[in-house]
PDB file of C-alpha atoms in Angstrom:
ATOM      1  CA  MET A  13     212.492   7.485 -60.805  1.00  0.00           C
ATOM      2  CA  GLN A  14     210.462   8.041 -63.276  1.00  0.00           C
ATOM      3  CA  ASP A  15     211.478   5.191 -65.621  1.00  0.00           C
ATOM      4  CA  ALA A  16     210.541   2.796 -62.640  1.00  0.00           C
ATOM      5  CA  MET A  17     207.134   4.526 -61.900  1.00  0.00           C
ATOM      6  CA  ARG A  18     206.063   4.281 -65.058  1.00  0.00           C
ATOM      7  CA  ASP A  19     207.058   0.496 -65.266  1.00  0.00           C
ATOM      8  CA  ALA A  20     205.211  -0.290 -62.100  1.00  0.00           C
ATOM      9  CA  GLY A  21     202.456   1.460 -63.714  1.00  0.00           C
ATOM     10  CA  VAL A  22     202.230  -0.134 -66.984  1.00  0.00           C
ATOM     11  CA  ASP A  23     202.518  -3.414 -64.712  1.00  0.00           C
ATOM     12  CA  ARG A  24     199.212  -2.902 -62.921  1.00  0.00           C
ATOM     13  CA  LEU A  25     197.627  -1.481 -66.099  1.00  0.00           C
ATOM     14  CA  ALA A  26     198.479  -5.111 -67.411  1.00  0.00           C
ATOM     15  CA  LYS A  27     197.799  -6.894 -64.361  1.00  0.00           C
ATOM     16  CA  ILE A  28     193.937  -5.201 -63.955  1.00  0.00           C
ATOM     17  CA  ILE A  29     193.175  -6.195 -67.744  1.00  0.00           C
ATOM     18  CA  SER A  30     194.684  -9.697 -67.838  1.00  0.00           C
ATOM     19  CA  ASP A  31     192.702 -10.397 -64.323  1.00  0.00           C
ATOM     20  CA  PRO A  32     189.762 -13.010 -64.751  1.00  0.00           C
ATOM     21  CA  ARG A  33     187.859 -11.990 -61.751  1.00  0.00           C
ATOM     22  CA  SER A  34     187.550  -8.037 -62.797  1.00  0.00           C
ATOM     23  CA  SER A  35     186.580  -9.302 -66.791  1.00  0.00           C
ATOM     24  CA  GLY A  36     184.254 -12.341 -65.253  1.00  0.00           C
ATOM     25  CA  GLY A  37     182.650  -9.436 -62.888  1.00  0.00           C
ATOM     26  CA  GLY A  38     182.121  -6.734 -64.849  1.00  0.00           C
ATOM     27  CA  VAL A  39     179.967  -9.504 -67.543  1.00  0.00           C
ATOM     28  CA  GLY A  40     178.053 -11.098 -64.088  1.00  0.00           C
ATOM     29  CA  LYS A  41     176.888  -7.996 -63.050  1.00  0.00           C
ATOM     30  CA  ASN A  42     175.742  -6.835 -66.618  1.00  0.00           C
ATOM     31  CA  ASN A  43     173.816 -10.126 -66.964  1.00  0.00           C
ATOM     32  CA  ASN A  44     172.644  -9.390 -63.424  1.00  0.00           C
ATOM     33  CA  ALA A  45     171.629  -6.232 -64.157  1.00  0.00           C
ATOM     34  CA  GLN A  46     169.951  -7.213 -67.427  1.00  0.00           C
ATOM     35  CA  SER A  47     168.020  -9.737 -65.748  1.00  0.00           C
ATOM     36  CA  ARG A  48     166.972  -7.709 -63.235  1.00  0.00           C
ATOM     37  CA  LYS A  49     165.471  -5.326 -65.560  1.00  0.00           C
ATOM     38  CA  PRO A  50     161.745  -5.405 -64.946  1.00  0.00           C
ATOM     39  CA  SER A  51     159.512  -6.617 -68.301  1.00  0.00           C
ATOM     40  CA  PHE A  52     156.025  -4.414 -68.101  1.00  0.00           C
ATOM     41  CA  ARG A  53     153.677  -6.386 -70.467  1.00  0.00           C
ATOM     42  CA  ILE A  54     150.132  -4.744 -70.626  1.00  0.00           C
ATOM     43  CA  HIS A  55     147.322  -6.717 -71.281  1.00  0.00           C
ATOM     44  CA  ILE A  56     143.648  -5.365 -72.343  1.00  0.00           C
ATOM     45  CA  GLY A  57     140.907  -8.218 -73.214  1.00  0.00           C
ATOM     46  CA  ILE A  58     137.933  -9.443 -71.265  1.00  0.00           C
ATOM     47  CA  GLU A  59     136.933 -12.692 -70.365  1.00  0.00           C
ATOM     48  CA  GLU A  60     133.874 -12.886 -72.137  1.00  0.00           C
ATOM     49  CA  GLY A  61     135.064 -11.259 -75.510  1.00  0.00           C
ATOM     50  CA  TRP A  62     135.120  -8.612 -77.540  1.00  0.00           C
ATOM     51  CA  PHE A  63     132.278  -9.076 -79.419  1.00  0.00           C
ATOM     52  CA  SER A  64     130.112  -9.168 -76.093  1.00  0.00           C
ATOM     53  CA  LEU A  65     131.118  -5.578 -75.955  1.00  0.00           C
ATOM     54  CA  ILE A  66     130.409  -4.295 -79.100  1.00  0.00           C
ATOM     55  CA  MET A  67     126.906  -5.743 -78.985  1.00  0.00           C
ATOM     56  CA  LEU A  68     126.720  -4.429 -75.195  1.00  0.00           C
ATOM     57  CA  ALA A  69     127.965  -0.816 -76.149  1.00  0.00           C
ATOM     58  CA  THR A  70     125.274  -1.551 -79.369  1.00  0.00           C
ATOM     59  CA  VAL A  71     122.328  -2.447 -76.804  1.00  0.00           C
ATOM     60  CA  VAL A  72     122.606   0.793 -75.052  1.00  0.00           C
ATOM     61  CA  TYR A  73     123.801   3.417 -78.239  1.00  0.00           C
ATOM     62  CA  SER A  74     120.204   2.613 -79.873  1.00  0.00           C
ATOM     63  CA  THR A  75     118.945   3.627 -76.655  1.00  0.00           C
ATOM     64  CA  ILE A  76     120.560   6.814 -76.077  1.00  0.00           C
ATOM     65  CA  TRP A  77     120.380   8.041 -79.797  1.00  0.00           C
ATOM     66  CA  CYS A  78     116.657   7.447 -79.756  1.00  0.00           C
ATOM     67  CA  VAL A  79     116.535   9.392 -76.789  1.00  0.00           C
ATOM     68  CA  GLN A  80     118.172  11.962 -78.488  1.00  0.00           C
ATOM     69  CA  ALA A  81     116.093  11.789 -81.643  1.00  0.00           C
ATOM     70  CA  VAL A  82     112.947  12.488 -79.390  1.00  0.00           C
ATOM     71  CA  GLY A  83     114.845  16.090 -78.336  1.00  0.00           C
ATOM     72  CA  TRP A  84     113.062  16.324 -75.127  1.00  0.00           C
ATOM     73  CA  VAL A  85     115.716  19.637 -75.040  1.00  0.00           C
ATOM     74  CA  ASP A  86     118.250  21.083 -76.523  1.00  0.00           C
ATOM     75  CA  HIS A  87     121.866  19.643 -76.598  1.00  0.00           C
ATOM     76  CA  LEU A  88     121.611  16.118 -76.199  1.00  0.00           C
ATOM     77  CA  ASN A  89     124.368  15.090 -77.858  1.00  0.00           C
ATOM     78  CA  ILE A  90     126.899  15.354 -74.928  1.00  0.00           C
ATOM     79  CA  LEU A  91     124.584  12.026 -74.116  1.00  0.00           C
ATOM     80  CA  THR A  92     127.425  10.067 -76.394  1.00  0.00           C
ATOM     81  CA  LEU A  93     130.425  11.048 -74.471  1.00  0.00           C
ATOM     82  CA  THR A  94     128.927  10.461 -71.384  1.00  0.00           C
ATOM     83  CA  THR A  95     127.349   7.060 -72.234  1.00  0.00           C
ATOM     84  CA  LEU A  96     130.903   6.333 -73.451  1.00  0.00           C
ATOM     85  CA  LEU A  97     132.220   7.258 -70.121  1.00  0.00           C
ATOM     86  CA  GLY A  98     129.260   5.332 -68.411  1.00  0.00           C
ATOM     87  CA  LEU A  99     130.218   2.113 -70.181  1.00  0.00           C
ATOM     88  CA  ILE A 100     133.646   2.547 -69.356  1.00  0.00           C
ATOM     89  CA  ALA A 101     133.236   3.138 -65.927  1.00  0.00           C
ATOM     90  CA  GLY A 102     130.663   0.015 -65.712  1.00  0.00           C
ATOM     91  CA  VAL A 103     133.320  -2.283 -67.072  1.00  0.00           C
ATOM     92  CA  ILE A 104     135.587  -1.525 -64.926  1.00  0.00           C
ATOM     93  CA  ALA A 105     133.918  -1.849 -61.578  1.00  0.00           C
ATOM     94  CA  SER A 106     132.847  -4.480 -63.235  1.00  0.00           C
ATOM     95  CA  LYS A 107     136.038  -6.243 -63.378  1.00  0.00           C
ATOM     96  CA  GLN A 108     137.671  -5.068 -60.053  1.00  0.00           C
ATOM     97  CA  GLN A 109     137.382  -7.186 -57.315  1.00  0.00           C
ATOM     98  CA  ARG A 110     138.699  -5.052 -54.351  1.00  0.00           C
ATOM     99  CA  ILE A 111     136.099  -2.139 -53.580  1.00  0.00           C
ATOM    100  CA  PRO A 112     133.046  -3.662 -52.867  1.00  0.00           C
ATOM    101  CA  ARG A 113     129.963  -2.963 -54.228  1.00  0.00           C
ATOM    102  CA  LEU A 114     128.214  -0.562 -52.360  1.00  0.00           C
ATOM    103  CA  PRO A 115     131.394   2.093 -52.000  1.00  0.00           C
ATOM    104  CA  VAL A 116     131.553   1.239 -56.519  1.00  0.00           C
ATOM    105  CA  HIS A 117     127.691   2.535 -56.910  1.00  0.00           C
ATOM    106  CA  LEU A 118     127.894   5.965 -54.302  1.00  0.00           C
ATOM    107  CA  ILE A 119     130.987   6.293 -56.614  1.00  0.00           C
ATOM    108  CA  ALA A 120     129.378   5.584 -59.935  1.00  0.00           C
ATOM    109  CA  ILE A 121     126.770   8.195 -58.937  1.00  0.00           C
ATOM    110  CA  PHE A 122     129.072  10.901 -57.814  1.00  0.00           C
ATOM    111  CA  LEU A 123     130.815  10.619 -61.166  1.00  0.00           C
ATOM    112  CA  ALA A 124     127.102  10.834 -62.867  1.00  0.00           C
ATOM    113  CA  LEU A 125     126.736  13.690 -61.355  1.00  0.00           C
ATOM    114  CA  LEU A 126     129.641  15.809 -61.624  1.00  0.00           C
ATOM    115  CA  ILE A 127     130.464  14.815 -65.110  1.00  0.00           C
ATOM    116  CA  ALA A 128     126.273  15.362 -66.082  1.00  0.00           C
ATOM    117  CA  PHE A 129     127.019  19.147 -64.045  1.00  0.00           C
ATOM    118  CA  TRP A 130     130.518  19.427 -66.164  1.00  0.00           C
ATOM    119  CA  GLN A 131     128.731  18.959 -69.569  1.00  0.00           C
ATOM    120  CA  THR A 132     125.264  20.650 -68.672  1.00  0.00           C
ATOM    121  CA  ALA A 133     127.473  23.695 -67.389  1.00  0.00           C
ATOM    122  CA  GLY A 134     129.388  23.707 -70.746  1.00  0.00           C
ATOM    123  CA  ALA A 135     126.519  23.538 -73.020  1.00  0.00           C
ATOM    124  CA  TYR A 136     124.057  26.076 -71.573  1.00  0.00           C
ATOM    125  CA  TYR A 137     126.033  28.511 -69.490  1.00  0.00           C
ATOM    126  CA  GLY A 138     130.137  28.306 -71.696  1.00  0.00           C
ATOM    127  CA  GLY A 139     131.429  26.350 -68.695  1.00  0.00           C
ATOM    128  CA  ALA A 140     130.458  28.693 -66.179  1.00  0.00           C
ATOM    129  CA  THR A 141     129.299  26.386 -62.817  1.00  0.00           C
ATOM    130  CA  ALA A 142     128.373  28.980 -60.591  1.00  0.00           C
ATOM    131  CA  MET A 143     125.909  29.846 -63.241  1.00  0.00           C
ATOM    132  CA  LEU A 144     124.394  26.640 -63.271  1.00  0.00           C
ATOM    133  CA  ALA A 145     124.504  26.225 -59.363  1.00  0.00           C
ATOM    134  CA  HIS A 146     122.400  29.212 -59.237  1.00  0.00           C
ATOM    135  CA  GLY A 147     119.999  27.965 -61.567  1.00  0.00           C
ATOM    136  CA  MET A 148     119.742  24.730 -59.947  1.00  0.00           C
ATOM    137  CA  HIS A 149     119.096  26.784 -56.406  1.00  0.00           C
ATOM    138  CA  GLN A 150     116.511  28.720 -58.290  1.00  0.00           C
ATOM    139  CA  TRP A 151     115.040  25.372 -59.997  1.00  0.00           C
ATOM    140  CA  PHE A 152     114.989  23.770 -56.408  1.00  0.00           C
ATOM    141  CA  VAL A 153     113.379  26.900 -54.350  1.00  0.00           C
ATOM    142  CA  THR A 154     110.391  27.116 -57.138  1.00  0.00           C
ATOM    143  CA  VAL A 155     109.595  23.119 -56.721  1.00  0.00           C
ATOM    144  CA  ILE A 156     109.631  23.104 -53.196  1.00  0.00           C
ATOM    145  CA  ALA A 157     107.365  26.544 -53.324  1.00  0.00           C
ATOM    146  CA  GLY A 158     104.933  24.595 -55.280  1.00  0.00           C
ATOM    147  CA  GLY A 159     105.837  26.232 -58.269  1.00  0.00           C
ATOM    148  CA  THR A 160     106.767  24.736 -61.833  1.00  0.00           C
ATOM    149  CA  GLY A 161     110.775  24.946 -63.223  1.00  0.00           C
ATOM    150  CA  GLU A 162     110.765  25.352 -66.411  1.00  0.00           C
ATOM    151  CA  ASP A 163     114.995  25.326 -66.670  1.00  0.00           C
ATOM    152  CA  ASP A 164     115.737  23.439 -69.458  1.00  0.00           C
ATOM    153  CA  SER A 165     119.187  23.237 -68.359  1.00  0.00           C
ATOM    154  CA  ILE A 166     117.676  21.025 -65.147  1.00  0.00           C
ATOM    155  CA  PHE A 167     115.880  18.812 -67.290  1.00  0.00           C
ATOM    156  CA  LEU A 168     119.434  18.255 -69.316  1.00  0.00           C
ATOM    157  CA  PHE A 169     121.396  17.294 -66.247  1.00  0.00           C
ATOM    158  CA  PHE A 170     119.153  14.957 -65.036  1.00  0.00           C
ATOM    159  CA  ILE A 171     118.841  13.197 -68.423  1.00  0.00           C
ATOM    160  CA  THR A 172     122.738  12.950 -69.010  1.00  0.00           C
ATOM    161  CA  ALA A 173     123.051  11.902 -65.156  1.00  0.00           C
ATOM    162  CA  LEU A 174     120.682   9.370 -66.012  1.00  0.00           C
ATOM    163  CA  GLY A 175     122.599   8.413 -69.539  1.00  0.00           C
ATOM    164  CA  PHE A 176     125.543   7.268 -67.764  1.00  0.00           C
ATOM    165  CA  LEU A 177     123.761   5.669 -64.775  1.00  0.00           C
ATOM    166  CA  LEU A 178     122.363   3.436 -67.567  1.00  0.00           C
ATOM    167  CA  ALA A 179     125.286   2.552 -68.848  1.00  0.00           C
ATOM    168  CA  TYR A 180     127.134   2.115 -65.807  1.00  0.00           C
ATOM    169  CA  SER A 181     124.251  -0.057 -64.442  1.00  0.00           C
ATOM    170  CA  SER A 182     124.215  -2.581 -68.168  1.00  0.00           C
ATOM    171  CA  ALA A 183     127.626  -3.231 -67.975  1.00  0.00           C
ATOM    172  CA  TRP A 184     126.928  -4.074 -64.196  1.00  0.00           C
ATOM    173  CA  LEU A 185     124.210  -6.421 -65.122  1.00  0.00           C
ATOM    174  CA  LEU A 186     126.025  -7.834 -68.008  1.00  0.00           C
ATOM    175  CA  TYR A 187     129.627  -8.462 -66.647  1.00  0.00           C
ATOM    176  CA  ARG A 188     129.278  -8.773 -62.972  1.00  0.00           C
ATOM    177  CA  THR A 189     125.956 -10.103 -61.923  1.00  0.00           C
ATOM    178  CA  ARG A 190     126.012 -11.943 -65.685  1.00  0.00           C
ATOM    179  CA  SER A 191     121.903 -10.944 -66.105  1.00  0.00           C
ATOM    180  CA  PRO A 192     121.974  -9.903 -69.718  1.00  0.00           C
ATOM    181  CA  TRP A 193     118.255 -10.658 -69.531  1.00  0.00           C
ATOM    182  CA  LEU A 194     117.569  -7.704 -67.178  1.00  0.00           C
ATOM    183  CA  MET A 195     120.344  -5.582 -69.263  1.00  0.00           C
ATOM    184  CA  VAL A 196     117.481  -5.965 -72.095  1.00  0.00           C
ATOM    185  CA  VAL A 197     114.738  -5.171 -70.154  1.00  0.00           C
ATOM    186  CA  ALA A 198     116.040  -1.675 -68.575  1.00  0.00           C
ATOM    187  CA  ASN A 199     117.394  -0.303 -71.854  1.00  0.00           C
ATOM    188  CA  ALA A 200     113.842  -1.777 -73.721  1.00  0.00           C
ATOM    189  CA  VAL A 201     111.785   0.365 -71.358  1.00  0.00           C
ATOM    190  CA  VAL A 202     114.025   3.296 -71.816  1.00  0.00           C
ATOM    191  CA  LEU A 203     113.635   2.830 -75.939  1.00  0.00           C
ATOM    192  CA  LEU A 204     109.745   1.701 -75.844  1.00  0.00           C
ATOM    193  CA  ILE A 205     109.331   5.267 -73.728  1.00  0.00           C
ATOM    194  CA  ASN A 206     111.181   7.237 -76.261  1.00  0.00           C
ATOM    195  CA  LEU A 207     109.823   5.541 -79.525  1.00  0.00           C
ATOM    196  CA  SER A 208     106.678   6.129 -78.852  1.00  0.00           C
ATOM    197  CA  ASN A 209     106.821  10.350 -78.654  1.00  0.00           C
ATOM    198  CA  VAL A 210     109.090  10.256 -82.362  1.00  0.00           C
ATOM    199  CA  ASP A 211     108.496   9.084 -85.849  1.00  0.00           C
ATOM    200  CA  THR A 212     107.574   5.444 -87.381  1.00  0.00           C
ATOM    201  CA  GLY A 213     110.862   6.158 -89.223  1.00  0.00           C
ATOM    202  CA  TYR A 214     112.913   6.015 -86.013  1.00  0.00           C
ATOM    203  CA  ILE A 215     111.708   1.934 -85.450  1.00  0.00           C
ATOM    204  CA  VAL A 216     114.912   1.189 -86.953  1.00  0.00           C
ATOM    205  CA  PHE A 217     116.542   2.007 -83.544  1.00  0.00           C
ATOM    206  CA  LEU A 218     114.306  -1.281 -82.061  1.00  0.00           C
ATOM    207  CA  VAL A 219     115.772  -3.235 -84.909  1.00  0.00           C
ATOM    208  CA  VAL A 220     119.082  -2.778 -83.905  1.00  0.00           C
ATOM    209  CA  PHE A 221     118.460  -2.925 -80.694  1.00  0.00           C
ATOM    210  CA  LEU A 222     116.597  -6.374 -80.867  1.00  0.00           C
ATOM    211  CA  MET A 223     119.768  -7.654 -82.946  1.00  0.00           C
ATOM    212  CA  ALA A 224     122.347  -6.581 -80.800  1.00  0.00           C
ATOM    213  CA  SER A 225     120.413  -8.079 -77.706  1.00  0.00           C
ATOM    214  CA  LEU A 226     119.647 -11.402 -79.472  1.00  0.00           C
ATOM    215  CA  LEU A 227     123.287 -11.436 -80.148  1.00  0.00           C
ATOM    216  CA  LEU A 228     124.227 -11.353 -76.712  1.00  0.00           C
ATOM    217  CA  VAL A 229     121.777 -13.302 -75.080  1.00  0.00           C
ATOM    218  CA  LEU A 230     122.808 -15.859 -77.070  1.00  0.00           C
ATOM    219  CA  ARG A 231     126.458 -15.436 -76.634  1.00  0.00           C
ATOM    220  CA  PHE A 232     126.228 -15.440 -73.064  1.00  0.00           C
ATOM    221  CA  ASN A 233     124.123 -19.043 -73.182  1.00  0.00           C
ATOM    222  CA  LEU A 234     126.635 -20.138 -75.344  1.00  0.00           C
ATOM    223  CA  ASP A 235     129.419 -19.889 -72.662  1.00  0.00           C
ATOM    224  CA  VAL A 236     126.701 -20.923 -69.917  1.00  0.00           C
ATOM    225  CA  ARG A 237     126.239 -24.082 -71.702  1.00  0.00           C
ATOM    226  CA  GLY A 238     129.722 -24.390 -72.131  1.00  0.00           C
ATOM    227  CA  CYS A 239     130.785 -23.981 -68.635  1.00  0.00           C
ATOM    228  CA  VAL A 240     127.680 -26.502 -67.676  1.00  0.00           C
ATOM    229  CA  THR A 241     128.862 -29.115 -69.686  1.00  0.00           C
ATOM    230  CA  LEU A 242     132.936 -28.694 -68.601  1.00  0.00           C
ATOM    231  CA  MET A 243     131.722 -29.173 -65.177  1.00  0.00           C
ATOM    232  CA  THR A 244     129.722 -32.167 -65.751  1.00  0.00           C
ATOM    233  CA  SER A 245     132.401 -33.687 -67.870  1.00  0.00           C
ATOM    234  CA  VAL A 246     135.092 -33.016 -64.847  1.00  0.00           C
ATOM    235  CA  GLY A 247     132.471 -34.400 -62.745  1.00  0.00           C
ATOM    236  CA  MET A 248     132.227 -37.373 -64.277  1.00  0.00           C
TER     237      MET A 248
END
């Protein structure tokens, strides 16, 4: 009895091993499983090229460095990080196509105020946001009453928020509205105002600004001419 059961088990196992449908089905399933594996490909790039982004950052940072050199208030070193965040936000906002312009700009303003509040609280109050909020309340009450607000943390807050918005708007003007000259003018106004309040040795900021602006505008003009030439050849 046991021998018969053992022989039957051996025969059944031999059939399973030698069955081509079982082995073929297993291979097919494996192939299908391998073919169905999703492939994730991340492409990081800018249509206008990385050179334009480097020149944009040079234009904006030459302006911000000049603001830091003037030293309107203490802790202006936080503008370095804030400007970087503004540039990143501006590039992302200008490249996306799903959200309309007005909500995007409102989100950017909210981010500017939030980042400026966080940075200022960390610089003056060791991260105590409640103390900064109380100081801002006292400052507004004093100003509304006709007094003079002399709290440097409030001025740092405004300068930081404006630095973020300058970087954001520069990226937007360059990549979304395709207006490099308008971007250059906006930064030039801020740069010249600050250059009038520093020593002549800081004229290097103006030199760097002019060189980067010239290269950036030249780069975009070449792109426009290339597009016009391509459209003309296609039309012919």
